[in-house]
């Protein structure tokens, strides 16, 4: 199951050619039934739950008891539930979703993500006791890599790239 839980700026529906007239938000307010809003995708073993229409109160809906009920019902039907949400450091909506997550993935776009926002996001993750966090770094231009690997002093290693440096 793939859920578009970004109730502010949903983007996944167009990838699957689905409208947002019905979806998560309309189920959370009690307008639609869950089987009505789950969409089949062209991919085997992947269903999609669109975000629905943009509500006036996304944080309130996400923080409601119905969200817990949704995850409970979906865990009975699906082996894996992948949630796409708003950026975790920008607004608080996504923080409440981490209570239902076995793992939290933070996507970082190389050369685009502002480092102070990433630092703030990671501090917020730590302050909220969120565990099992992984960073995914994407959109790296491999042609610009300068790569070196070696040992210094006490088995310390370093990776060096043209645009940033890790030790």
PDB file of N, CA and C in Angstrom, residues 71-161:
ATOM      1  N   UNK A  71      -4.440   2.955   9.998  1.00  0.00           N
ATOM      2  CA  UNK A  71      -3.259   2.100   9.997  1.00  0.00           C
ATOM      3  C   UNK A  71      -3.580   0.716  10.547  1.00  0.00           C
ATOM      4  N   UNK A  72      -4.430   0.637  11.526  1.00  0.00           N
ATOM      5  CA  UNK A  72      -4.833  -0.658  12.071  1.00  0.00           C
ATOM      6  C   UNK A  72      -5.513  -1.511  11.005  1.00  0.00           C
ATOM      7  N   UNK A  73      -6.442  -0.918  10.267  1.00  0.00           N
ATOM      8  CA  UNK A  73      -7.142  -1.651   9.204  1.00  0.00           C
ATOM      9  C   UNK A  73      -6.194  -2.053   8.076  1.00  0.00           C
ATOM     10  N   UNK A  74      -5.316  -1.134   7.680  1.00  0.00           N
ATOM     11  CA  UNK A  74      -4.424  -1.433   6.566  1.00  0.00           C
ATOM     12  C   UNK A  74      -3.375  -2.479   6.940  1.00  0.00           C
ATOM     13  N   UNK A  75      -2.936  -2.496   8.181  1.00  0.00           N
ATOM     14  CA  UNK A  75      -1.958  -3.518   8.610  1.00  0.00           C
ATOM     15  C   UNK A  75      -2.554  -4.926   8.537  1.00  0.00           C
ATOM     16  N   UNK A  76      -3.865  -5.023   8.657  1.00  0.00           N
ATOM     17  CA  UNK A  76      -4.528  -6.326   8.520  1.00  0.00           C
ATOM     18  C   UNK A  76      -4.570  -6.791   7.065  1.00  0.00           C
ATOM     19  N   UNK A  77      -4.511  -5.845   6.125  1.00  0.00           N
ATOM     20  CA  UNK A  77      -4.654  -6.175   4.707  1.00  0.00           C
ATOM     21  C   UNK A  77      -3.334  -6.202   3.939  1.00  0.00           C
ATOM     22  N   UNK A  78      -2.332  -5.468   4.406  1.00  0.00           N
ATOM     23  CA  UNK A  78      -1.109  -5.286   3.630  1.00  0.00           C
ATOM     24  C   UNK A  78       0.132  -5.656   4.437  1.00  0.00           C
ATOM     25  N   UNK A  79       1.111  -6.209   3.727  1.00  0.00           N
ATOM     26  CA  UNK A  79       2.387  -6.540   4.361  1.00  0.00           C
ATOM     27  C   UNK A  79       3.237  -5.293   4.594  1.00  0.00           C
ATOM     28  N   UNK A  80       3.169  -4.355   3.655  1.00  0.00           N
ATOM     29  CA  UNK A  80       3.970  -3.137   3.739  1.00  0.00           C
ATOM     30  C   UNK A  80       3.084  -1.933   3.448  1.00  0.00           C
ATOM     31  N   UNK A  81       3.289  -0.877   4.220  1.00  0.00           N
ATOM     32  CA  UNK A  81       2.579   0.387   4.012  1.00  0.00           C
ATOM     33  C   UNK A  81       3.650   1.463   3.881  1.00  0.00           C
ATOM     34  N   UNK A  82       3.672   2.121   2.738  1.00  0.00           N
ATOM     35  CA  UNK A  82       4.628   3.196   2.486  1.00  0.00           C
ATOM     36  C   UNK A  82       3.835   4.497   2.462  1.00  0.00           C
ATOM     37  N   UNK A  83       4.287   5.464   3.248  1.00  0.00           N
ATOM     38  CA  UNK A  83       3.583   6.734   3.375  1.00  0.00           C
ATOM     39  C   UNK A  83       4.457   7.846   2.808  1.00  0.00           C
ATOM     40  N   UNK A  84       3.893   8.602   1.875  1.00  0.00           N
ATOM     41  CA  UNK A  84       4.543   9.814   1.392  1.00  0.00           C
ATOM     42  C   UNK A  84       3.867  10.967   2.118  1.00  0.00           C
ATOM     43  N   UNK A  85       4.663  11.784   2.808  1.00  0.00           N
ATOM     44  CA  UNK A  85       4.072  12.875   3.587  1.00  0.00           C
ATOM     45  C   UNK A  85       4.787  14.175   3.285  1.00  0.00           C
ATOM     46  N   UNK A  86       4.270  15.237   3.879  1.00  0.00           N
ATOM     47  CA  UNK A  86       4.906  16.545   3.752  1.00  0.00           C
ATOM     48  C   UNK A  86       6.296  16.482   4.382  1.00  0.00           C
ATOM     49  N   UNK A  87       7.190  17.354   3.982  1.00  0.00           N
ATOM     50  CA  UNK A  87       8.536  17.354   4.577  1.00  0.00           C
ATOM     51  C   UNK A  87       8.459  17.450   6.103  1.00  0.00           C
ATOM     52  N   UNK A  88       9.145  16.556   6.761  1.00  0.00           N
ATOM     53  CA  UNK A  88       9.032  16.416   8.212  1.00  0.00           C
ATOM     54  C   UNK A  88       9.523  17.642   8.968  1.00  0.00           C
ATOM     55  N   UNK A  89      10.442  18.392   8.427  1.00  0.00           N
ATOM     56  CA  UNK A  89      10.970  19.542   9.145  1.00  0.00           C
ATOM     57  C   UNK A  89      10.216  20.822   8.868  1.00  0.00           C
ATOM     58  N   UNK A  90       9.383  20.830   7.848  1.00  0.00           N
ATOM     59  CA  UNK A  90       8.702  22.055   7.450  1.00  0.00           C
ATOM     60  C   UNK A  90       7.446  22.312   8.271  1.00  0.00           C
ATOM     61  N   UNK A  91       6.620  21.282   8.405  1.00  0.00           N
ATOM     62  CA  UNK A  91       5.380  21.389   9.177  1.00  0.00           C
ATOM     63  C   UNK A  91       5.261  20.165  10.067  1.00  0.00           C
ATOM     64  N   UNK A  92       4.413  20.263  11.068  1.00  0.00           N
ATOM     65  CA  UNK A  92       4.348  19.207  12.078  1.00  0.00           C
ATOM     66  C   UNK A  92       3.482  18.014  11.682  1.00  0.00           C
ATOM     67  N   UNK A  93       2.749  18.098  10.582  1.00  0.00           N
ATOM     68  CA  UNK A  93       1.851  17.009  10.185  1.00  0.00           C
ATOM     69  C   UNK A  93       2.550  15.653  10.182  1.00  0.00           C
ATOM     70  N   UNK A  94       3.710  15.620   9.577  1.00  0.00           N
ATOM     71  CA  UNK A  94       4.414  14.351   9.397  1.00  0.00           C
ATOM     72  C   UNK A  94       4.954  13.780  10.698  1.00  0.00           C
ATOM     73  N   UNK A  95       5.234  14.636  11.669  1.00  0.00           N
ATOM     74  CA  UNK A  95       5.746  14.139  12.948  1.00  0.00           C
ATOM     75  C   UNK A  95       4.757  13.189  13.613  1.00  0.00           C
ATOM     76  N   UNK A  96       3.470  13.490  13.542  1.00  0.00           N
ATOM     77  CA  UNK A  96       2.490  12.617  14.184  1.00  0.00           C
ATOM     78  C   UNK A  96       2.378  11.273  13.462  1.00  0.00           C
ATOM     79  N   UNK A  97       2.719  11.236  12.189  1.00  0.00           N
ATOM     80  CA  UNK A  97       2.662   9.971  11.441  1.00  0.00           C
ATOM     81  C   UNK A  97       3.776   9.010  11.843  1.00  0.00           C
ATOM     82  N   UNK A  98       4.859   9.532  12.384  1.00  0.00           N
ATOM     83  CA  UNK A  98       5.972   8.646  12.746  1.00  0.00           C
ATOM     84  C   UNK A  98       5.593   7.670  13.849  1.00  0.00           C
ATOM     85  N   UNK A  99       4.537   7.967  14.586  1.00  0.00           N
ATOM     86  CA  UNK A  99       4.077   7.048  15.634  1.00  0.00           C
ATOM     87  C   UNK A  99       3.621   5.714  15.043  1.00  0.00           C
ATOM     88  N   UNK A 100       3.245   5.717  13.773  1.00  0.00           N
ATOM     89  CA  UNK A 100       2.751   4.507  13.119  1.00  0.00           C
ATOM     90  C   UNK A 100       3.812   3.835  12.251  1.00  0.00           C
ATOM     91  N   UNK A 101       5.000   4.408  12.203  1.00  0.00           N
ATOM     92  CA  UNK A 101       6.039   3.943  11.279  1.00  0.00           C
ATOM     93  C   UNK A 101       7.008   2.979  11.940  1.00  0.00           C
ATOM     94  N   UNK A 102       7.391   1.965  11.183  1.00  0.00           N
ATOM     95  CA  UNK A 102       8.473   1.085  11.607  1.00  0.00           C
ATOM     96  C   UNK A 102       9.814   1.707  11.245  1.00  0.00           C
ATOM     97  N   UNK A 103       9.818   2.543  10.211  1.00  0.00           N
ATOM     98  CA  UNK A 103      11.029   3.226   9.769  1.00  0.00           C
ATOM     99  C   UNK A 103      10.634   4.563   9.150  1.00  0.00           C
ATOM    100  N   UNK A 104      11.495   5.543   9.323  1.00  0.00           N
ATOM    101  CA  UNK A 104      11.277   6.857   8.738  1.00  0.00           C
ATOM    102  C   UNK A 104      12.424   7.143   7.782  1.00  0.00           C
ATOM    103  N   UNK A 105      12.079   7.486   6.548  1.00  0.00           N
ATOM    104  CA  UNK A 105      13.072   7.809   5.534  1.00  0.00           C
ATOM    105  C   UNK A 105      12.983   9.296   5.226  1.00  0.00           C
ATOM    106  N   UNK A 106      14.105   9.961   5.248  1.00  0.00           N
ATOM    107  CA  UNK A 106      14.153  11.379   4.919  1.00  0.00           C
ATOM    108  C   UNK A 106      14.933  11.505   3.617  1.00  0.00           C
ATOM    109  N   UNK A 107      14.267  12.018   2.588  1.00  0.00           N
ATOM    110  CA  UNK A 107      14.919  12.222   1.299  1.00  0.00           C
ATOM    111  C   UNK A 107      15.639  13.554   1.299  1.00  0.00           C
ATOM    112  N   UNK A 108      16.880  13.524   0.856  1.00  0.00           N
ATOM    113  CA  UNK A 108      17.714  14.710   0.775  1.00  0.00           C
ATOM    114  C   UNK A 108      18.175  14.818  -0.669  1.00  0.00           C
ATOM    115  N   UNK A 109      17.836  15.917  -1.308  1.00  0.00           N
ATOM    116  CA  UNK A 109      18.234  16.110  -2.701  1.00  0.00           C
ATOM    117  C   UNK A 109      19.568  16.836  -2.741  1.00  0.00           C
ATOM    118  N   UNK A 110      20.554  16.163  -3.306  1.00  0.00           N
ATOM    119  CA  UNK A 110      21.909  16.707  -3.368  1.00  0.00           C
ATOM    120  C   UNK A 110      21.922  18.039  -4.110  1.00  0.00           C
ATOM    121  N   UNK A 111      22.542  19.012  -3.492  1.00  0.00           N
ATOM    122  CA  UNK A 111      22.677  20.318  -4.123  1.00  0.00           C
ATOM    123  C   UNK A 111      21.429  21.175  -4.035  1.00  0.00           C
ATOM    124  N   UNK A 112      20.338  20.664  -3.476  1.00  0.00           N
ATOM    125  CA  UNK A 112      19.084  21.419  -3.384  1.00  0.00           C
ATOM    126  C   UNK A 112      18.615  21.587  -1.947  1.00  0.00           C
ATOM    127  N   UNK A 113      18.749  20.529  -1.141  1.00  0.00           N
ATOM    128  CA  UNK A 113      18.311  20.609   0.249  1.00  0.00           C
ATOM    129  C   UNK A 113      19.229  21.571   0.993  1.00  0.00           C
ATOM    130  N   UNK A 114      18.643  22.517   1.671  1.00  0.00           N
ATOM    131  CA  UNK A 114      19.418  23.516   2.405  1.00  0.00           C
ATOM    132  C   UNK A 114      19.898  22.881   3.709  1.00  0.00           C
ATOM    133  N   UNK A 115      21.196  22.933   3.936  1.00  0.00           N
ATOM    134  CA  UNK A 115      21.799  22.201   5.052  1.00  0.00           C
ATOM    135  C   UNK A 115      21.247  22.625   6.407  1.00  0.00           C
ATOM    136  N   UNK A 116      20.952  23.893   6.609  1.00  0.00           N
ATOM    137  CA  UNK A 116      20.419  24.303   7.915  1.00  0.00           C
ATOM    138  C   UNK A 116      19.011  23.741   8.138  1.00  0.00           C
ATOM    139  N   UNK A 117      18.227  23.568   7.070  1.00  0.00           N
ATOM    140  CA  UNK A 117      16.904  22.948   7.212  1.00  0.00           C
ATOM    141  C   UNK A 117      17.052  21.468   7.536  1.00  0.00           C
ATOM    142  N   UNK A 118      18.017  20.821   6.897  1.00  0.00           N
ATOM    143  CA  UNK A 118      18.264  19.415   7.197  1.00  0.00           C
ATOM    144  C   UNK A 118      18.724  19.255   8.642  1.00  0.00           C
ATOM    145  N   UNK A 119      19.620  20.108   9.093  1.00  0.00           N
ATOM    146  CA  UNK A 119      20.083  20.054  10.486  1.00  0.00           C
ATOM    147  C   UNK A 119      18.923  20.263  11.450  1.00  0.00           C
ATOM    148  N   UNK A 120      18.078  21.226  11.151  1.00  0.00           N
ATOM    149  CA  UNK A 120      16.910  21.499  11.992  1.00  0.00           C
ATOM    150  C   UNK A 120      15.956  20.310  12.002  1.00  0.00           C
ATOM    151  N   UNK A 121      15.770  19.697  10.851  1.00  0.00           N
ATOM    152  CA  UNK A 121      14.902  18.518  10.755  1.00  0.00           C
ATOM    153  C   UNK A 121      15.449  17.382  11.607  1.00  0.00           C
ATOM    154  N   UNK A 122      16.742  17.140  11.506  1.00  0.00           N
ATOM    155  CA  UNK A 122      17.351  16.057  12.280  1.00  0.00           C
ATOM    156  C   UNK A 122      17.302  16.340  13.776  1.00  0.00           C
ATOM    157  N   UNK A 123      17.459  17.601  14.157  1.00  0.00           N
ATOM    158  CA  UNK A 123      17.319  17.964  15.570  1.00  0.00           C
ATOM    159  C   UNK A 123      15.892  17.716  16.048  1.00  0.00           C
ATOM    160  N   UNK A 124      14.906  18.063  15.212  1.00  0.00           N
ATOM    161  CA  UNK A 124      13.502  17.821  15.554  1.00  0.00           C
ATOM    162  C   UNK A 124      13.182  16.346  15.669  1.00  0.00           C
ATOM    163  N   UNK A 125      13.757  15.563  14.775  1.00  0.00           N
ATOM    164  CA  UNK A 125      13.571  14.107  14.822  1.00  0.00           C
ATOM    165  C   UNK A 125      14.106  13.564  16.146  1.00  0.00           C
ATOM    166  N   UNK A 126      15.303  14.001  16.496  1.00  0.00           N
ATOM    167  CA  UNK A 126      15.912  13.539  17.746  1.00  0.00           C
ATOM    168  C   UNK A 126      15.109  14.012  18.959  1.00  0.00           C
ATOM    169  N   UNK A 127      14.697  15.267  18.966  1.00  0.00           N
ATOM    170  CA  UNK A 127      13.952  15.838  20.089  1.00  0.00           C
ATOM    171  C   UNK A 127      12.611  15.143  20.291  1.00  0.00           C
ATOM    172  N   UNK A 128      12.032  14.626  19.212  1.00  0.00           N
ATOM    173  CA  UNK A 128      10.747  13.949  19.306  1.00  0.00           C
ATOM    174  C   UNK A 128      10.886  12.450  19.537  1.00  0.00           C
ATOM    175  N   UNK A 129      12.119  11.989  19.740  1.00  0.00           N
ATOM    176  CA  UNK A 129      12.340  10.577  20.055  1.00  0.00           C
ATOM    177  C   UNK A 129      12.066   9.629  18.903  1.00  0.00           C
ATOM    178  N   UNK A 130      12.159  10.124  17.694  1.00  0.00           N
ATOM    179  CA  UNK A 130      11.903   9.282  16.520  1.00  0.00           C
ATOM    180  C   UNK A 130      13.143   8.441  16.264  1.00  0.00           C
ATOM    181  N   UNK A 131      12.945   7.136  16.191  1.00  0.00           N
ATOM    182  CA  UNK A 131      14.052   6.217  15.948  1.00  0.00           C
ATOM    183  C   UNK A 131      13.893   5.575  14.580  1.00  0.00           C
ATOM    184  N   UNK A 132      14.827   4.767  14.209  1.00  0.00           N
ATOM    185  CA  UNK A 132      14.831   4.099  12.898  1.00  0.00           C
ATOM    186  C   UNK A 132      14.702   5.105  11.763  1.00  0.00           C
ATOM    187  N   UNK A 133      15.566   6.105  11.781  1.00  0.00           N
ATOM    188  CA  UNK A 133      15.574   7.135  10.749  1.00  0.00           C
ATOM    189  C   UNK A 133      16.724   6.867   9.796  1.00  0.00           C
ATOM    190  N   UNK A 134      16.439   6.943   8.514  1.00  0.00           N
ATOM    191  CA  UNK A 134      17.468   6.798   7.488  1.00  0.00           C
ATOM    192  C   UNK A 134      17.384   7.976   6.535  1.00  0.00           C
ATOM    193  N   UNK A 135      18.530   8.392   6.032  1.00  0.00           N
ATOM    194  CA  UNK A 135      18.582   9.447   5.033  1.00  0.00           C
ATOM    195  C   UNK A 135      18.813   8.811   3.673  1.00  0.00           C
ATOM    196  N   UNK A 136      18.083   9.276   2.697  1.00  0.00           N
ATOM    197  CA  UNK A 136      18.291   8.843   1.321  1.00  0.00           C
ATOM    198  C   UNK A 136      18.765  10.066   0.546  1.00  0.00           C
ATOM    199  N   UNK A 137      19.958   9.986   0.007  1.00  0.00           N
ATOM    200  CA  UNK A 137      20.532  11.072  -0.767  1.00  0.00           C
ATOM    201  C   UNK A 137      20.306  10.765  -2.243  1.00  0.00           C
ATOM    202  N   UNK A 138      19.584  11.654  -2.927  1.00  0.00           N
ATOM    203  CA  UNK A 138      19.311  11.395  -4.336  1.00  0.00           C
ATOM    204  C   UNK A 138      19.752  12.563  -5.214  1.00  0.00           C
ATOM    205  N   UNK A 139      19.689  12.326  -6.510  1.00  0.00           N
ATOM    206  CA  UNK A 139      20.001  13.324  -7.527  1.00  0.00           C
ATOM    207  C   UNK A 139      21.471  13.749  -7.497  1.00  0.00           C
ATOM    208  N   UNK A 140      22.351  12.781  -7.281  1.00  0.00           N
ATOM    209  CA  UNK A 140      23.779  13.071  -7.296  1.00  0.00           C
ATOM    210  C   UNK A 140      24.293  12.938  -8.730  1.00  0.00           C
ATOM    211  N   UNK A 141      25.047  13.927  -9.181  1.00  0.00           N
ATOM    212  CA  UNK A 141      25.658  13.878 -10.494  1.00  0.00           C
ATOM    213  C   UNK A 141      26.974  13.113 -10.358  1.00  0.00           C
ATOM    214  N   UNK A 142      26.989  11.867 -10.790  1.00  0.00           N
ATOM    215  CA  UNK A 142      28.173  11.033 -10.610  1.00  0.00           C
ATOM    216  C   UNK A 142      29.367  11.506 -11.411  1.00  0.00           C
ATOM    217  N   UNK A 143      29.121  12.256 -12.463  1.00  0.00           N
ATOM    218  CA  UNK A 143      30.236  12.742 -13.276  1.00  0.00           C
ATOM    219  C   UNK A 143      31.088  13.747 -12.514  1.00  0.00           C
ATOM    220  N   UNK A 144      30.523  14.375 -11.483  1.00  0.00           N
ATOM    221  CA  UNK A 144      31.271  15.397 -10.751  1.00  0.00           C
ATOM    222  C   UNK A 144      31.963  14.839  -9.511  1.00  0.00           C
ATOM    223  N   UNK A 145      31.893  13.553  -9.302  1.00  0.00           N
ATOM    224  CA  UNK A 145      32.511  12.959  -8.103  1.00  0.00           C
ATOM    225  C   UNK A 145      34.027  12.935  -8.211  1.00  0.00           C
ATOM    226  N   UNK A 146      34.657  13.280  -7.139  1.00  0.00           N
ATOM    227  CA  UNK A 146      36.066  12.972  -6.954  1.00  0.00           C
ATOM    228  C   UNK A 146      36.076  12.066  -5.741  1.00  0.00           C
ATOM    229  N   UNK A 147      36.500  10.870  -5.890  1.00  0.00           N
ATOM    230  CA  UNK A 147      36.375   9.871  -4.830  1.00  0.00           C
ATOM    231  C   UNK A 147      37.748   9.412  -4.384  1.00  0.00           C
ATOM    232  N   UNK A 148      37.941   9.367  -3.093  1.00  0.00           N
ATOM    233  CA  UNK A 148      39.193   8.881  -2.547  1.00  0.00           C
ATOM    234  C   UNK A 148      38.860   8.094  -1.291  1.00  0.00           C
ATOM    235  N   UNK A 149      39.562   7.022  -1.092  1.00  0.00           N
ATOM    236  CA  UNK A 149      39.364   6.208   0.107  1.00  0.00           C
ATOM    237  C   UNK A 149      40.727   5.884   0.678  1.00  0.00           C
ATOM    238  N   UNK A 150      40.874   6.027   1.964  1.00  0.00           N
ATOM    239  CA  UNK A 150      42.162   5.703   2.557  1.00  0.00           C
ATOM    240  C   UNK A 150      42.080   5.703   4.069  1.00  0.00           C
ATOM    241  N   UNK A 151      43.109   5.216   4.669  1.00  0.00           N
ATOM    242  CA  UNK A 151      43.175   5.171   6.132  1.00  0.00           C
ATOM    243  C   UNK A 151      44.146   6.232   6.611  1.00  0.00           C
ATOM    244  N   UNK A 152      43.793   6.861   7.728  1.00  0.00           N
ATOM    245  CA  UNK A 152      44.676   7.824   8.367  1.00  0.00           C
ATOM    246  C   UNK A 152      44.724   7.481   9.850  1.00  0.00           C
ATOM    247  N   UNK A 153      45.844   7.622  10.433  1.00  0.00           N
ATOM    248  CA  UNK A 153      46.027   7.403  11.870  1.00  0.00           C
ATOM    249  C   UNK A 153      45.360   6.106  12.323  1.00  0.00           C
ATOM    250  N   UNK A 154      44.312   6.233  13.113  1.00  0.00           N
ATOM    251  CA  UNK A 154      43.679   5.050  13.710  1.00  0.00           C
ATOM    252  C   UNK A 154      42.508   4.577  12.849  1.00  0.00           C
ATOM    253  N   UNK A 155      42.802   4.048  11.716  1.00  0.00           N
ATOM    254  CA  UNK A 155      41.789   3.473  10.840  1.00  0.00           C
ATOM    255  C   UNK A 155      40.634   4.426  10.528  1.00  0.00           C
ATOM    256  N   UNK A 156      40.926   5.693  10.441  1.00  0.00           N
ATOM    257  CA  UNK A 156      39.890   6.645  10.050  1.00  0.00           C
ATOM    258  C   UNK A 156      39.862   6.706   8.523  1.00  0.00           C
ATOM    259  N   UNK A 157      38.696   6.761   7.978  1.00  0.00           N
ATOM    260  CA  UNK A 157      38.583   6.830   6.526  1.00  0.00           C
ATOM    261  C   UNK A 157      37.793   8.074   6.141  1.00  0.00           C
ATOM    262  N   UNK A 158      37.944   8.469   4.896  1.00  0.00           N
ATOM    263  CA  UNK A 158      37.199   9.629   4.442  1.00  0.00           C
ATOM    264  C   UNK A 158      36.770   9.443   2.996  1.00  0.00           C
ATOM    265  N   UNK A 159      35.640  10.047   2.692  1.00  0.00           N
ATOM    266  CA  UNK A 159      35.136  10.112   1.343  1.00  0.00           C
ATOM    267  C   UNK A 159      35.163  11.577   0.944  1.00  0.00           C
ATOM    268  N   UNK A 160      35.659  11.881  -0.219  1.00  0.00           N
ATOM    269  CA  UNK A 160      35.726  13.266  -0.638  1.00  0.00           C
ATOM    270  C   UNK A 160      35.011  13.392  -1.978  1.00  0.00           C
ATOM    271  N   UNK A 161      34.075  14.307  -2.035  1.00  0.00           N
ATOM    272  CA  UNK A 161      33.358  14.632  -3.258  1.00  0.00           C
ATOM    273  C   UNK A 161      33.631  16.095  -3.568  1.00  0.00           C
TER     274      UNK A 161
END
